[in-house]
Amino acid sequence: MKVRVFSGVQPTGQLHIGNYLGALKNWAEIQAEYESIFCIVDLHAITLFQDPEELLANIRQTAALFIACGIDAQLSSIIVQSSVPAHTELAWLLNCVTPVGWLNRMTQFKSKAEQQETVGAGLLNYPVLMAADILLYQASIVPVGEDQSQHLELTRDIAQRFNSLYGEHFVMPATKLPTVGARIMGLDDPGQKMSKSAAGTNHAIGLLDEPKVVQKKIARATTDSLPAVDPENMGPGVANLIAIAEACDPSLNKEVFAGLRYGDLKKRVAEAVIARLEPIQQKFRAVTADRCYVDTVLSESRGRVMPIAEDTVRKTKVAMGLYV
Ligand code: AQP
């Protein structure tokens, strides 16, 4: 039996190059080796308010972008979290073994909660749902960007706690980070992770941004006051641009750019990004030309994963002494 891989993306807006370089590129590269399940985590998205019409459109767009980024629907399952009820059922069971103190410590909860007038209970419980997503499929490997490392540690803590209370039950999942591109920073603020929901038109490069838009955004990216690239002394903005270029094209490391003035560096980085995005955008257009294709993939994948998910929930309930 192949080792199982699980990972997900929130349908909270158009995916950006950080999502691609930190996660999706890695998924596409490893999918043939494993039994892979890639999930559109819409129940995570609603921990903050989402416009219903936009959310539904974003779910379909995210699925189409998975395929456009190289996820092969024959090799991998592409599912929508809310279409498999076992995710929420297992989340409740795990909520009951998770100390609230563990959740209060999560840095993503703290930073997101700070920005809200009213903090929903779902935002606090978000990492338990994430643990449920992974443990439901007994996934051994979870390929994510660096920002998810703390949530993955918590997933292992929850699994360990469950196993120590009720006996060996859950597989311990390992975090898999990409070697380059694990944390792409915002173009306008290299101190902040590139994020779908951050304000500002110059923050993120969308996977569907046209070449001219990509050029413009990179041309405006924050750098520093040095005149040219010094590989031994790079500010965070320059280091971020070079990380983006290298993740798009591995031949473009910092030595290649040594001595280049920032204007020229930005042109080279933009070229590398545009070349990476071009086939993705082409595939996206082809995938979305057939209005039914994405829904068919989602429905077939759901059919494949449901028995695994339902089996885990049933066994978890039995382990806890619940009536099944
Ligand atoms: N900037 C990033 N660099 C590298 N990897 C990243 N990921 C996200 N941002 C970066 C990785 O992409 C996957 C999906 O992320 P997500 O959509 O589930 O949640 P997120 O990390 O919270 O993404 P955003 O873009 O910041 O969304 P919002 O603004 O809605 O919260 C994950 O593997 C993540 O590590």
GROMACS .gro file of C-alpha atoms and ligand atoms in nm:
model
  359
    1MET     CA    1   0.000   0.000   0.000
    2LYS     CA    2   0.126   0.349  -0.088
    3VAL     CA    3   0.200   0.599   0.188
    4ARG     CA    4  -0.077   0.857   0.210
    5VAL     CA    5  -0.028   1.234   0.167
    6PHE     CA    6  -0.280   1.502   0.265
    7SER     CA    7  -0.275   1.880   0.229
    8GLY     CA    8  -0.519   2.167   0.177
    9VAL     CA    9  -0.574   2.526   0.073
   10GLN     CA   10  -0.841   2.770   0.189
   11PRO     CA   11  -1.066   2.905  -0.087
   12THR     CA   12  -1.037   3.258   0.050
   13GLY     CA   13  -0.941   3.427  -0.277
   14GLN     CA   14  -0.724   3.372  -0.582
   15LEU     CA   15  -0.422   3.155  -0.498
   16HIS     CA   16  -0.090   3.337  -0.505
   17ILE     CA   17   0.265   3.244  -0.589
   18GLY     CA   18   0.334   3.174  -0.218
   19ASN     CA   19   0.063   2.904  -0.216
   20TYR     CA   20   0.211   2.760  -0.535
   21LEU     CA   21   0.581   2.766  -0.439
   22GLY     CA   22   0.515   2.672  -0.075
   23ALA     CA   23   0.264   2.395  -0.137
   24LEU     CA   24   0.110   2.312  -0.475
   25LYS     CA   25   0.437   2.279  -0.668
   26ASN     CA   26   0.556   2.029  -0.409
   27TRP     CA   27   0.225   1.838  -0.428
   28ALA     CA   28   0.253   1.801  -0.804
   29GLU     CA   29   0.613   1.678  -0.773
   30ILE     CA   30   0.543   1.406  -0.517
   31GLN     CA   31   0.192   1.289  -0.613
   32ALA     CA   32   0.304   0.991  -0.823
   33GLU     CA   33   0.499   0.844  -0.532
   34TYR     CA   34   0.211   0.850  -0.284
   35GLU     CA   35  -0.163   0.812  -0.250
   36SER     CA   36  -0.246   1.182  -0.242
   37ILE     CA   37  -0.553   1.367  -0.119
   38PHE     CA   38  -0.564   1.742  -0.180
   39CYS     CA   39  -0.842   1.934  -0.014
   40ILE     CA   40  -1.016   2.269  -0.059
   41VAL     CA   41  -1.070   2.352   0.305
   42ASP     CA   42  -1.386   2.561   0.284
   43LEU     CA   43  -1.480   2.493   0.649
   44HIS     CA   44  -1.153   2.661   0.747
   45ALA     CA   45  -1.236   2.956   0.523
   46ILE     CA   46  -1.562   3.028   0.707
   47THR     CA   47  -1.382   3.080   1.040
   48LEU     CA   48  -1.377   3.437   0.906
   49PHE     CA   49  -1.680   3.579   0.722
   50GLN     CA   50  -1.693   3.492   0.350
   51ASP     CA   51  -1.940   3.627   0.099
   52PRO     CA   52  -2.141   3.311   0.007
   53GLU     CA   53  -2.140   3.369  -0.371
   54GLU     CA   54  -1.770   3.449  -0.376
   55LEU     CA   55  -1.688   3.149  -0.157
   56LEU     CA   56  -1.862   2.905  -0.391
   57ALA     CA   57  -1.688   3.061  -0.694
   58ASN     CA   58  -1.353   3.044  -0.510
   59ILE     CA   59  -1.405   2.674  -0.429
   60ARG     CA   60  -1.442   2.592  -0.800
   61GLN     CA   61  -1.158   2.825  -0.897
   62THR     CA   62  -0.925   2.667  -0.639
   63ALA     CA   63  -1.006   2.318  -0.768
   64ALA     CA   64  -0.935   2.431  -1.126
   65LEU     CA   65  -0.607   2.588  -1.011
   66PHE     CA   66  -0.501   2.263  -0.839
   67ILE     CA   67  -0.536   2.089  -1.176
   68ALA     CA   68  -0.373   2.378  -1.362
   69CYS     CA   69  -0.074   2.358  -1.123
   70GLY     CA   70  -0.020   1.995  -1.214
   71ILE     CA   71  -0.239   1.794  -0.978
   72ASP     CA   72  -0.346   1.496  -1.187
   73ALA     CA   73  -0.703   1.400  -1.104
   74GLN     CA   74  -0.631   1.041  -1.212
   75LEU     CA   75  -0.341   1.006  -0.966
   76SER     CA   76  -0.471   1.223  -0.680
   77SER     CA   77  -0.804   1.293  -0.515
   78ILE     CA   78  -0.920   1.657  -0.510
   79ILE     CA   79  -1.194   1.703  -0.254
   80VAL     CA   80  -1.399   1.979  -0.093
   81GLN     CA   81  -1.380   1.950   0.286
   82SER     CA   82  -1.749   2.028   0.353
   83SER     CA   83  -1.861   1.757   0.109
   84VAL     CA   84  -1.715   1.487   0.337
   85PRO     CA   85  -1.905   1.514   0.670
   86ALA     CA   86  -1.650   1.293   0.849
   87HIS     CA   87  -1.411   1.593   0.874
   88THR     CA   88  -1.644   1.773   1.116
   89GLU     CA   89  -1.740   1.455   1.298
   90LEU     CA   90  -1.377   1.368   1.373
   91ALA     CA   91  -1.306   1.731   1.461
   92TRP     CA   92  -1.564   1.712   1.741
   93LEU     CA   93  -1.412   1.392   1.878
   94LEU     CA   94  -1.065   1.550   1.875
   95ASN     CA   95  -1.195   1.875   2.029
   96CYS     CA   96  -1.285   1.668   2.332
   97VAL     CA   97  -0.923   1.559   2.388
   98THR     CA   98  -0.758   1.896   2.306
   99PRO     CA   99  -0.674   2.132   2.595
  100VAL     CA  100  -0.787   2.490   2.526
  101GLY     CA  101  -0.443   2.614   2.640
  102TRP     CA  102  -0.285   2.446   2.336
  103LEU     CA  103  -0.520   2.638   2.104
  104ASN     CA  104  -0.467   2.972   2.279
  105ARG     CA  105  -0.095   2.943   2.206
  106MET     CA  106  -0.132   2.922   1.826
  107THR     CA  107   0.033   3.228   1.669
  108GLN     CA  108  -0.203   3.229   1.367
  109PHE     CA  109  -0.503   3.238   1.601
  110LYS     CA  110  -0.353   3.526   1.796
  111SER     CA  111  -0.273   3.734   1.487
  112LYS     CA  112  -0.609   3.666   1.316
  113ALA     CA  113  -0.808   3.721   1.636
  114GLU     CA  114  -0.641   4.061   1.687
  115GLN     CA  115  -0.791   4.179   1.359
  116GLN     CA  116  -1.150   4.081   1.451
  117GLU     CA  117  -1.410   4.271   1.650
  118THR     CA  118  -1.577   3.943   1.750
  119VAL     CA  119  -1.375   3.622   1.753
  120GLY     CA  120  -1.578   3.314   1.654
  121ALA     CA  121  -1.518   2.986   1.837
  122GLY     CA  122  -1.435   2.833   1.497
  123LEU     CA  123  -1.122   3.047   1.470
  124LEU     CA  124  -0.990   2.906   1.798
  125ASN     CA  125  -1.082   2.549   1.699
  126TYR     CA  126  -0.937   2.581   1.347
  127PRO     CA  127  -0.623   2.373   1.427
  128VAL     CA  128  -0.836   2.088   1.564
  129LEU     CA  129  -1.029   2.075   1.237
  130MET     CA  130  -0.695   2.074   1.057
  131ALA     CA  131  -0.578   1.785   1.275
  132ALA     CA  132  -0.902   1.603   1.187
  133ASP     CA  133  -0.845   1.662   0.813
  134ILE     CA  134  -0.506   1.492   0.833
  135LEU     CA  135  -0.577   1.215   1.085
  136LEU     CA  136  -0.901   1.121   0.909
  137TYR     CA  137  -0.696   0.980   0.622
  138GLN     CA  138  -0.414   0.846   0.843
  139ALA     CA  139  -0.181   1.060   0.628
  140SER     CA  140   0.191   1.008   0.692
  141ILE     CA  141   0.314   1.315   0.502
  142VAL     CA  142   0.175   1.669   0.493
  143PRO     CA  143   0.343   1.899   0.239
  144VAL     CA  144   0.284   2.262   0.348
  145GLY     CA  145   0.448   2.604   0.366
  146GLU     CA  146   0.642   2.698   0.680
  147ASP     CA  147   0.351   2.895   0.830
  148GLN     CA  148   0.169   2.567   0.892
  149SER     CA  149   0.452   2.405   1.093
  150GLN     CA  150   0.303   2.501   1.431
  151HIS     CA  151  -0.038   2.358   1.334
  152LEU     CA  152   0.130   2.035   1.226
  153GLU     CA  153   0.309   2.007   1.561
  154LEU     CA  154  -0.027   2.049   1.731
  155THR     CA  155  -0.176   1.778   1.508
  156ARG     CA  156   0.094   1.538   1.632
  157ASP     CA  157   0.029   1.645   1.994
  158ILE     CA  158  -0.344   1.579   1.954
  159ALA     CA  159  -0.279   1.240   1.789
  160GLN     CA  160  -0.036   1.145   2.066
  161ARG     CA  161  -0.279   1.250   2.337
  162PHE     CA  162  -0.558   1.050   2.176
  163ASN     CA  163  -0.330   0.746   2.138
  164SER     CA  164  -0.220   0.765   2.500
  165LEU     CA  165  -0.581   0.791   2.622
  166TYR     CA  166  -0.744   0.534   2.394
  167GLY     CA  167  -0.461   0.316   2.256
  168GLU     CA  168  -0.254   0.336   1.936
  169HIS     CA  169  -0.497   0.463   1.677
  170PHE     CA  170  -0.363   0.751   1.469
  171VAL     CA  171  -0.062   0.756   1.236
  172MET     CA  172   0.185   1.036   1.328
  173PRO     CA  173   0.201   1.274   1.027
  174ALA     CA  174   0.534   1.432   0.922
  175THR     CA  175   0.563   1.790   0.795
  176LYS     CA  176   0.722   1.824   0.450
  177LEU     CA  177   0.851   2.172   0.364
  178PRO     CA  178   0.993   2.271   0.024
  179THR     CA  179   1.370   2.342   0.023
  180VAL     CA  180   1.316   2.680  -0.147
  181GLY     CA  181   0.998   2.890  -0.124
  182ALA     CA  182   0.873   2.761   0.212
  183ARG     CA  183   0.790   3.116   0.318
  184ILE     CA  184   0.733   3.374   0.043
  185MET     CA  185   0.695   3.724   0.182
  186GLY     CA  186   0.467   4.008   0.067
  187LEU     CA  187   0.613   4.223  -0.214
  188ASP     CA  188   0.502   4.542  -0.040
  189ASP     CA  189   0.622   4.430   0.304
  190PRO     CA  190   0.893   4.162   0.319
  191GLY     CA  191   0.832   4.137   0.694
  192GLN     CA  192   0.489   3.982   0.635
  193LYS     CA  193   0.403   3.644   0.480
  194MET     CA  194   0.243   3.671   0.134
  195SER     CA  195  -0.124   3.609   0.201
  196LYS     CA  196  -0.449   3.595   0.002
  197SER     CA  197  -0.641   3.813   0.238
  198ALA     CA  198  -0.379   4.084   0.301
  199ALA     CA  199  -0.484   4.432   0.192
  200GLY     CA  200  -0.301   4.614  -0.088
  201THR     CA  201  -0.284   4.558  -0.463
  202ASN     CA  202   0.092   4.520  -0.457
  203HIS     CA  203   0.114   4.253  -0.188
  204ALA     CA  204   0.077   3.921  -0.372
  205ILE     CA  205   0.125   3.783  -0.723
  206GLY     CA  206  -0.193   3.597  -0.817
  207LEU     CA  207  -0.155   3.276  -1.017
  208LEU     CA  208  -0.384   3.427  -1.279
  209ASP     CA  209  -0.213   3.769  -1.296
  210GLU     CA  210  -0.130   3.872  -1.652
  211PRO     CA  211   0.239   3.919  -1.743
  212LYS     CA  212   0.207   4.300  -1.741
  213VAL     CA  213   0.056   4.293  -1.392
  214VAL     CA  214   0.336   4.064  -1.269
  215GLN     CA  215   0.600   4.301  -1.414
  216LYS     CA  216   0.435   4.601  -1.251
  217LYS     CA  217   0.402   4.438  -0.909
  218ILE     CA  218   0.762   4.316  -0.906
  219ALA     CA  219   0.889   4.654  -1.032
  220ARG     CA  220   0.721   4.815  -0.728
  221ALA     CA  221   0.844   4.555  -0.477
  222THR     CA  222   1.012   4.692  -0.165
  223THR     CA  223   1.392   4.651  -0.166
  224ASP     CA  224   1.650   4.854   0.030
  225SER     CA  225   1.890   5.144  -0.015
  226LEU     CA  226   2.187   4.943  -0.149
  227PRO     CA  227   2.260   4.999  -0.521
  228ALA     CA  228   2.297   4.637  -0.632
  229VAL     CA  229   2.272   4.274  -0.519
  230ASP     CA  230   2.534   4.172  -0.266
  231PRO     CA  231   2.486   3.798  -0.193
  232GLU     CA  232   2.657   3.840   0.146
  233ASN     CA  233   2.442   4.133   0.254
  234MET     CA  234   2.087   4.110   0.125
  235GLY     CA  235   1.792   4.296   0.277
  236PRO     CA  236   1.469   4.096   0.324
  237GLY     CA  237   1.300   4.241   0.013
  238VAL     CA  238   1.588   4.144  -0.217
  239ALA     CA  239   1.625   3.803  -0.051
  240ASN     CA  240   1.252   3.744  -0.107
  241LEU     CA  241   1.271   3.835  -0.477
  242ILE     CA  242   1.566   3.600  -0.523
  243ALA     CA  243   1.386   3.320  -0.333
  244ILE     CA  244   1.086   3.364  -0.566
  245ALA     CA  245   1.311   3.351  -0.873
  246GLU     CA  246   1.500   3.044  -0.748
  247ALA     CA  247   1.181   2.859  -0.656
  248CYS     CA  248   1.050   2.930  -1.009
  249ASP     CA  249   1.379   2.838  -1.177
  250PRO     CA  250   1.641   2.649  -0.970
  251SER     CA  251   1.928   2.782  -1.184
  252LEU     CA  252   1.863   3.134  -1.049
  253ASN     CA  253   2.043   3.139  -0.714
  254LYS     CA  254   2.180   3.450  -0.539
  255GLU     CA  255   2.526   3.415  -0.698
  256VAL     CA  256   2.371   3.452  -1.046
  257PHE     CA  257   2.236   3.793  -0.948
  258ALA     CA  258   2.552   3.923  -0.773
  259GLY     CA  259   2.627   4.284  -0.868
  260LEU     CA  260   2.301   4.330  -1.059
  261ARG     CA  261   2.124   4.663  -1.005
  262TYR     CA  262   1.779   4.624  -0.850
  263GLY     CA  263   1.594   4.740  -1.164
  264ASP     CA  264   1.761   4.462  -1.364
  265LEU     CA  265   1.712   4.208  -1.085
  266LYS     CA  266   1.339   4.282  -1.088
  267LYS     CA  267   1.321   4.232  -1.465
  268ARG     CA  268   1.491   3.891  -1.435
  269VAL     CA  269   1.267   3.786  -1.146
  270ALA     CA  270   0.955   3.893  -1.337
  271GLU     CA  271   1.069   3.689  -1.640
  272ALA     CA  272   1.113   3.378  -1.423
  273VAL     CA  273   0.770   3.422  -1.262
  274ILE     CA  274   0.594   3.486  -1.594
  275ALA     CA  275   0.756   3.178  -1.747
  276ARG     CA  276   0.636   2.968  -1.450
  277LEU     CA  277   0.283   3.105  -1.460
  278GLU     CA  278   0.229   3.083  -1.836
  279PRO     CA  279   0.159   2.704  -1.859
  280ILE     CA  280  -0.051   2.719  -1.540
  281GLN     CA  281  -0.270   2.992  -1.687
  282GLN     CA  282  -0.301   2.806  -2.016
  283LYS     CA  283  -0.410   2.488  -1.838
  284PHE     CA  284  -0.652   2.687  -1.620
  285ARG     CA  285  -0.824   2.822  -1.931
  286ALA     CA  286  -0.850   2.472  -2.076
  287VAL     CA  287  -0.985   2.323  -1.751
  288THR     CA  288  -1.249   2.592  -1.702
  289ALA     CA  289  -1.362   2.585  -2.068
  290ASP     CA  290  -1.561   2.272  -1.978
  291ARG     CA  291  -1.811   2.393  -1.719
  292CYS     CA  292  -1.874   2.043  -1.580
  293TYR     CA  293  -1.517   1.911  -1.561
  294VAL     CA  294  -1.422   2.045  -1.216
  295ASP     CA  295  -1.750   1.929  -1.059
  296THR     CA  296  -1.699   1.582  -1.207
  297VAL     CA  297  -1.346   1.560  -1.061
  298LEU     CA  298  -1.470   1.674  -0.719
  299SER     CA  299  -1.754   1.425  -0.717
  300GLU     CA  300  -1.538   1.128  -0.829
  301SER     CA  301  -1.270   1.213  -0.574
  302ARG     CA  302  -1.530   1.238  -0.299
  303GLY     CA  303  -1.652   0.889  -0.387
  304ARG     CA  304  -1.294   0.757  -0.356
  305VAL     CA  305  -1.215   0.910  -0.014
  306MET     CA  306  -1.550   0.867   0.164
  307PRO     CA  307  -1.493   0.500   0.263
  308ILE     CA  308  -1.150   0.586   0.415
  309ALA     CA  309  -1.295   0.880   0.609
  310GLU     CA  310  -1.599   0.694   0.735
  311ASP     CA  311  -1.388   0.397   0.842
  312THR     CA  312  -1.160   0.621   1.055
  313VAL     CA  313  -1.455   0.792   1.222
  314ARG     CA  314  -1.620   0.459   1.301
  315LYS     CA  315  -1.297   0.317   1.450
  316THR     CA  316  -1.237   0.638   1.648
  317LYS     CA  317  -1.588   0.622   1.794
  318VAL     CA  318  -1.541   0.255   1.885
  319ALA     CA  319  -1.207   0.337   2.052
  320MET     CA  320  -1.382   0.605   2.260
  321GLY     CA  321  -1.667   0.375   2.363
  322LEU     CA  322  -1.933   0.551   2.160
  323TYR     CA  323  -2.238   0.371   2.021
  324VAL     CA  324  -2.194   0.305   1.647
  325AQP     N1  325   0.355   3.308   0.172
  325AQP     C1  326   0.360   3.176   0.165
  325AQP     N2  327   0.478   3.114   0.136
  325AQP     C2  328   0.483   2.978   0.127
  325AQP     N3  329   0.374   2.899   0.147
  325AQP     C3  330   0.256   2.958   0.176
  325AQP     N4  331   0.133   2.909   0.199
  325AQP     C4  332   0.048   3.011   0.224
  325AQP     N5  333   0.112   3.128   0.216
  325AQP     C5  334   0.243   3.099   0.186
  325AQP     C6  335   0.101   2.767   0.199
  325AQP     O1  336  -0.007   2.749   0.110
  325AQP     C7  337  -0.091   2.645   0.159
  325AQP     C8  338  -0.232   2.693   0.164
  325AQP     O2  339  -0.245   2.801   0.253
  325AQP     P1  340  -0.391   2.841   0.305
  325AQP     O3  341  -0.469   2.900   0.196
  325AQP     O4  342  -0.456   2.724   0.363
  325AQP     O5  343  -0.375   2.932   0.425
  325AQP     P2  344  -0.280   3.043   0.453
  325AQP     O6  345  -0.147   2.985   0.476
  325AQP     O7  346  -0.337   3.116   0.567
  325AQP     O8  347  -0.283   3.122   0.316
  325AQP     P3  348  -0.309   3.268   0.295
  325AQP     O9  349  -0.277   3.292   0.153
  325AQP    O10  350  -0.235   3.348   0.396
  325AQP    O11  351  -0.465   3.277   0.315
  325AQP     P4  352  -0.547   3.369   0.413
  325AQP    O12  353  -0.503   3.507   0.383
  325AQP    O13  354  -0.690   3.344   0.373
  325AQP    O14  355  -0.518   3.326   0.554
  325AQP     C9  356  -0.037   2.605   0.295
  325AQP    O15  357   0.041   2.488   0.281
  325AQP    C10  358   0.050   2.722   0.334
  325AQP    O16  359   0.156   2.683   0.418
   0.00000   0.00000   0.00000
